[in-house]
Amino acid sequence: MNQTHIADLGTMLPPDRISTGESVLDLHAKDQSHHTAVRPEIVIWPTDRFEVAAVLTYANDRRIPLVGWGSGSSLEGNPIPVQKGIVLDLSKMNHILDIKAADFQADVEPGLVYQDLNEKLKHTGLFFPPDPGARATVGGMIANNSSGTRTVHYGSTKDYVLRLSVALANGDIIEMGSRSSKSSSGYDLIHLFVGSEGTLGITVAATLKLVGLPAEFSAAVVTFPSIQDAGKAVYEMMRFGLNPGALELLDPACVRLLNEEKNLGLTPMPTLFIEFHGPSLTYLTELLDMAKEICDDNHCLDFDQGLGKSERNRLFEARHELGEMIIRAHPDSHIRSIDVAVPITAYPEIITAARSKTDQAGIPGYAFSHAGDGNLHLCLAGKKGNAQDWSLIETISKELVTQALSHGGTATGEHGVGIGKRSYMTAEHGKSLEYMKRIKTLFDPNGILNPGKIFPDGP
Ligand SMILES: Cc1cc2nc3c(=O)[nH]c(=O)nc-3n(C[C@H](O)[C@H](O)[C@H](O)COP(=O)(O)OP(=O)(O)OC[C@H]3O[C@@H](n4cnc5c(N)ncnc54)[C@H](O)[C@@H]3O)c2cc1C
């Protein structure tokens, strides 16, 4: 970009919504991943779809790279502006446009943080289930197709987008989807944009599907002598259709951290956090009994159960903070978060491999998973600037991705491809990657939108 570009953009928006200040550029140079920061040249805060479209048209005509920005909480470098240019920070487009409670729908702007949406929805008895944990925006969640602890029961973000308004690189704004809960009409463009990481267009509004808040909750914390036993119990609970609201596996390293930070007093062994939702306590008690039977059959050491929302909140709020705790525990390190997902039968094998590879390498590592959907997170702490640590971490990452793909799984269950998973795209998608490239060229012929992401041969 040159000074003329900066000056032109300055005439398009008020001065308080455009910045080239060093600290602002730094704040938009890096997400929460270990990837190298790259400063954009300018940050712009649009307040409506027409401003988004105008900036896109300007950038497209001049081949200026442009990256959408929600909260910057990604874990794979997804919003890092690797080719500099413009960062479009959507955080001022954060309004709830309409709540149609009777139809279980909310119309929202992309910069709305999902926890704020759920807070506003409380009085309606409804909520938006995907819960990535960090203070993520709806636009960022749609772009990454984010999930969370409740995905095993409710699905991921892609299951909750009914309508989408997207500003394209050429400045066109297109609307897709309908208010109907089902449709067989034409190509499913919504699911093309969900998970596209801002490489096809910028979301300017969405209609989200909502569901009823469960009436009752129960939770259990179950310890096992080995990760294999815990993994097998997960498989059995899913096979018997217990349909947990959340089913999370934590290795002893995670449990120790939770004990240190939250004083939970848990036994530092492989541990399952289980949550059930349902219409009555009787129903939940029955489910807990069945879960206990399965865990007993798989040699569990302890099954600590509790009924009610406060018990469930105490445990799951701690679980939600785990990612932040790991970052805090290693101030001299960057954290690499491995995010493979496999079919449920392969889950015990992949989590066991993750733990043993980490122990062999001698790198501080924390294995925790959205176990019910076969999604492993292995967080490895590599010392900043320590080439040996990072070489070991990359080897572990490569081996686990290869293992996951050999089971028909994926390199990324929920964090997206970003920068770090690009090299696995050919192995995972084969010839269909060529068609993804053609789709990219159709929507963004000049390659201005979030360049350097998803495709292995991008700059
Ligand atoms: C502690 C911690 C825990 C996490 N746990 C989870 C988890 O359990 N599950 C999970 O899925 N993720 C998790 N994440 C990752 C992250 O929170 C999610 O990917 C989240 O959805 C990103 O949202 P964001 O608003 O921060 O988006 P950003 O990081 O700002 O952007 C994400 C992507 O979306 C694009 N983008 C942003 N807004 C738009 C828009 N309006 N239009 C088009 N493209 C746009 C960006 O260019 C980028 O490619 C975690 C992160 C942290 C730090």
PDB file of C-alpha atoms and ligand atoms in Angstrom, residues 31-32 67-75 77-80 88 90 110-111 131-149 157 196-199 201-204 319-324 327 368 370 375 377 413-416 450 453, ligand 1:
ATOM      1  CA  ASP A  31      -4.026 -14.324  16.762  1.00  0.00           C
ATOM      2  CA  GLN A  32      -3.606 -16.676  19.766  1.00  0.00           C
ATOM      3  CA  VAL A  67      -8.314  -9.852   5.988  1.00  0.00           C
ATOM      4  CA  GLY A  68     -11.465 -10.002   8.147  1.00  0.00           C
ATOM      5  CA  TRP A  69     -10.927  -9.824  11.907  1.00  0.00           C
ATOM      6  CA  GLY A  70     -13.314 -10.873  14.689  1.00  0.00           C
ATOM      7  CA  SER A  71     -11.663 -11.244  18.107  1.00  0.00           C
ATOM      8  CA  GLY A  72      -8.336 -12.630  16.871  1.00  0.00           C
ATOM      9  CA  SER A  73      -8.762 -15.731  19.058  1.00  0.00           C
ATOM     10  CA  SER A  74      -7.886 -18.250  16.321  1.00  0.00           C
ATOM     11  CA  LEU A  75      -5.297 -20.929  16.991  1.00  0.00           C
ATOM     12  CA  GLY A  77      -2.899 -18.118  12.263  1.00  0.00           C
ATOM     13  CA  ASN A  78      -6.248 -17.780  10.428  1.00  0.00           C
ATOM     14  CA  PRO A  79      -6.538 -13.957  10.624  1.00  0.00           C
ATOM     15  CA  ILE A  80      -2.807 -13.089  10.443  1.00  0.00           C
ATOM     16  CA  LEU A  88     -11.143  -5.156   8.427  1.00  0.00           C
ATOM     17  CA  LEU A  90     -15.716  -6.226  12.380  1.00  0.00           C
ATOM     18  CA  PRO A 110     -20.742 -10.602  12.434  1.00  0.00           C
ATOM     19  CA  GLY A 111     -18.847  -8.811  15.210  1.00  0.00           C
ATOM     20  CA  ASP A 131     -19.139 -22.605  22.352  1.00  0.00           C
ATOM     21  CA  PRO A 132     -15.481 -22.302  21.324  1.00  0.00           C
ATOM     22  CA  GLY A 133     -14.583 -21.011  24.767  1.00  0.00           C
ATOM     23  CA  ALA A 134     -12.671 -17.856  23.897  1.00  0.00           C
ATOM     24  CA  ARG A 135     -14.623 -14.611  23.406  1.00  0.00           C
ATOM     25  CA  ALA A 136     -15.187 -15.365  19.728  1.00  0.00           C
ATOM     26  CA  THR A 137     -17.384 -13.409  17.328  1.00  0.00           C
ATOM     27  CA  VAL A 138     -20.144 -14.966  15.260  1.00  0.00           C
ATOM     28  CA  GLY A 139     -18.283 -13.929  12.057  1.00  0.00           C
ATOM     29  CA  GLY A 140     -15.079 -15.642  13.220  1.00  0.00           C
ATOM     30  CA  MET A 141     -17.010 -18.741  14.287  1.00  0.00           C
ATOM     31  CA  ILE A 142     -18.729 -18.963  10.910  1.00  0.00           C
ATOM     32  CA  ALA A 143     -15.424 -18.443   9.082  1.00  0.00           C
ATOM     33  CA  ASN A 144     -13.697 -21.202  11.112  1.00  0.00           C
ATOM     34  CA  ASN A 145     -16.777 -23.427  11.509  1.00  0.00           C
ATOM     35  CA  SER A 146     -16.016 -23.473  15.215  1.00  0.00           C
ATOM     36  CA  SER A 147     -17.191 -26.052  17.706  1.00  0.00           C
ATOM     37  CA  GLY A 148     -16.827 -26.600  21.422  1.00  0.00           C
ATOM     38  CA  THR A 149     -17.615 -28.795  24.384  1.00  0.00           C
ATOM     39  CA  THR A 157     -21.481 -23.643  13.895  1.00  0.00           C
ATOM     40  CA  SER A 196     -13.902 -20.691   4.331  1.00  0.00           C
ATOM     41  CA  GLU A 197     -11.835 -18.590   6.781  1.00  0.00           C
ATOM     42  CA  GLY A 198     -12.631 -15.283   5.108  1.00  0.00           C
ATOM     43  CA  THR A 199     -11.056 -16.367   1.797  1.00  0.00           C
ATOM     44  CA  GLY A 201     -16.064 -13.065   1.221  1.00  0.00           C
ATOM     45  CA  ILE A 202     -16.786 -11.067   4.355  1.00  0.00           C
ATOM     46  CA  THR A 203     -19.875 -12.012   6.372  1.00  0.00           C
ATOM     47  CA  VAL A 204     -21.937  -8.898   7.073  1.00  0.00           C
ATOM     48  CA  ARG A 319     -12.714 -26.805  31.743  1.00  0.00           C
ATOM     49  CA  HIS A 320     -13.499 -23.780  29.549  1.00  0.00           C
ATOM     50  CA  GLU A 321     -10.559 -21.882  31.016  1.00  0.00           C
ATOM     51  CA  LEU A 322      -8.066 -24.688  30.416  1.00  0.00           C
ATOM     52  CA  GLY A 323      -6.711 -23.215  27.170  1.00  0.00           C
ATOM     53  CA  GLU A 324      -5.952 -19.884  28.872  1.00  0.00           C
ATOM     54  CA  ILE A 327      -0.865 -20.279  27.999  1.00  0.00           C
ATOM     55  CA  PHE A 368      -7.566 -32.867  26.212  1.00  0.00           C
ATOM     56  CA  HIS A 370     -13.870 -33.152  22.767  1.00  0.00           C
ATOM     57  CA  ASN A 375     -11.540 -34.464  18.346  1.00  0.00           C
ATOM     58  CA  HIS A 377      -6.435 -31.278  21.284  1.00  0.00           C
ATOM     59  CA  GLY A 413     -11.628 -30.768  13.695  1.00  0.00           C
ATOM     60  CA  GLU A 414     -12.425 -27.148  14.530  1.00  0.00           C
ATOM     61  CA  HIS A 415      -9.497 -24.688  14.445  1.00  0.00           C
ATOM     62  CA  GLY A 416      -9.362 -24.427  10.658  1.00  0.00           C
ATOM     63  CA  ASN A 450      -7.032 -13.541   3.324  1.00  0.00           C
ATOM     64  CA  LYS A 453      -4.385 -19.421   3.972  1.00  0.00           C
TER      65      LYS A 453
HETATM   66  C1  LIG B   1      -8.331 -20.368  24.898  1.00  0.00           C
HETATM   67  C2  LIG B   1      -8.941 -20.705  23.574  1.00  0.00           C
HETATM   68  C3  LIG B   1      -9.812 -21.800  23.468  1.00  0.00           C
HETATM   69  C4  LIG B   1     -10.384 -22.128  22.230  1.00  0.00           C
HETATM   70  N1  LIG B   1     -11.231 -23.192  22.168  1.00  0.00           N
HETATM   71  C5  LIG B   1     -11.830 -23.492  20.985  1.00  0.00           C
HETATM   72  C6  LIG B   1     -12.752 -24.578  20.898  1.00  0.00           C
HETATM   73  O1  LIG B   1     -13.043 -25.271  21.863  1.00  0.00           O
HETATM   74  N2  LIG B   1     -13.317 -24.813  19.703  1.00  0.00           N
HETATM   75  C7  LIG B   1     -13.057 -24.058  18.586  1.00  0.00           C
HETATM   76  O2  LIG B   1     -13.620 -24.317  17.515  1.00  0.00           O
HETATM   77  N3  LIG B   1     -12.166 -23.032  18.639  1.00  0.00           N
HETATM   78  C8  LIG B   1     -11.548 -22.735  19.805  1.00  0.00           C
HETATM   79  N4  LIG B   1     -10.661 -21.686  19.859  1.00  0.00           N
HETATM   80  C9  LIG B   1     -10.337 -20.946  18.617  1.00  0.00           C
HETATM   81  C10 LIG B   1     -11.155 -19.675  18.323  1.00  0.00           C
HETATM   82  O3  LIG B   1     -11.714 -19.134  19.493  1.00  0.00           O
HETATM   83  C11 LIG B   1     -12.261 -19.927  17.293  1.00  0.00           C
HETATM   84  O4  LIG B   1     -11.719 -20.340  16.053  1.00  0.00           O
HETATM   85  C12 LIG B   1     -13.131 -18.678  17.060  1.00  0.00           C
HETATM   86  O5  LIG B   1     -14.297 -19.017  16.375  1.00  0.00           O
HETATM   87  C13 LIG B   1     -12.454 -17.546  16.324  1.00  0.00           C
HETATM   88  O6  LIG B   1     -13.319 -16.423  16.389  1.00  0.00           O
HETATM   89  P1  LIG B   1     -12.750 -14.930  16.360  1.00  0.00           P
HETATM   90  O7  LIG B   1     -13.905 -13.998  16.450  1.00  0.00           O
HETATM   91  O8  LIG B   1     -11.684 -14.748  17.343  1.00  0.00           O
HETATM   92  O9  LIG B   1     -12.179 -14.899  14.871  1.00  0.00           O
HETATM   93  P2  LIG B   1     -10.708 -14.453  14.312  1.00  0.00           P
HETATM   94  O10 LIG B   1      -9.700 -15.238  15.023  1.00  0.00           O
HETATM   95  O11 LIG B   1     -10.642 -12.963  14.459  1.00  0.00           O
HETATM   96  O12 LIG B   1     -10.870 -14.850  12.832  1.00  0.00           O
HETATM   97  C14 LIG B   1     -11.049 -16.180  12.460  1.00  0.00           C
HETATM   98  C15 LIG B   1     -11.136 -16.299  10.947  1.00  0.00           C
HETATM   99  O13 LIG B   1     -12.334 -15.691  10.523  1.00  0.00           O
HETATM  100  C16 LIG B   1     -12.105 -14.678   9.581  1.00  0.00           C
HETATM  101  N5  LIG B   1     -13.150 -13.700   9.833  1.00  0.00           N
HETATM  102  C17 LIG B   1     -13.419 -13.040  10.989  1.00  0.00           C
HETATM  103  N6  LIG B   1     -14.555 -12.328  10.841  1.00  0.00           N
HETATM  104  C18 LIG B   1     -14.995 -12.545   9.578  1.00  0.00           C
HETATM  105  C19 LIG B   1     -16.113 -12.098   8.819  1.00  0.00           C
HETATM  106  N7  LIG B   1     -17.038 -11.263   9.324  1.00  0.00           N
HETATM  107  N8  LIG B   1     -16.253 -12.532   7.541  1.00  0.00           N
HETATM  108  C20 LIG B   1     -15.355 -13.379   6.992  1.00  0.00           C
HETATM  109  N9  LIG B   1     -14.270 -13.828   7.662  1.00  0.00           N
HETATM  110  C21 LIG B   1     -14.110 -13.422   8.938  1.00  0.00           C
HETATM  111  C22 LIG B   1     -10.676 -14.241   9.829  1.00  0.00           C
HETATM  112  O14 LIG B   1     -10.087 -13.669   8.671  1.00  0.00           O
HETATM  113  C23 LIG B   1     -10.037 -15.560  10.190  1.00  0.00           C
HETATM  114  O15 LIG B   1      -9.708 -16.288   9.027  1.00  0.00           O
HETATM  115  C24 LIG B   1     -10.080 -21.340  21.076  1.00  0.00           C
HETATM  116  C25 LIG B   1      -9.223 -20.244  21.203  1.00  0.00           C
HETATM  117  C26 LIG B   1      -8.649 -19.930  22.418  1.00  0.00           C
HETATM  118  C27 LIG B   1      -7.733 -18.736  22.501  1.00  0.00           C
END
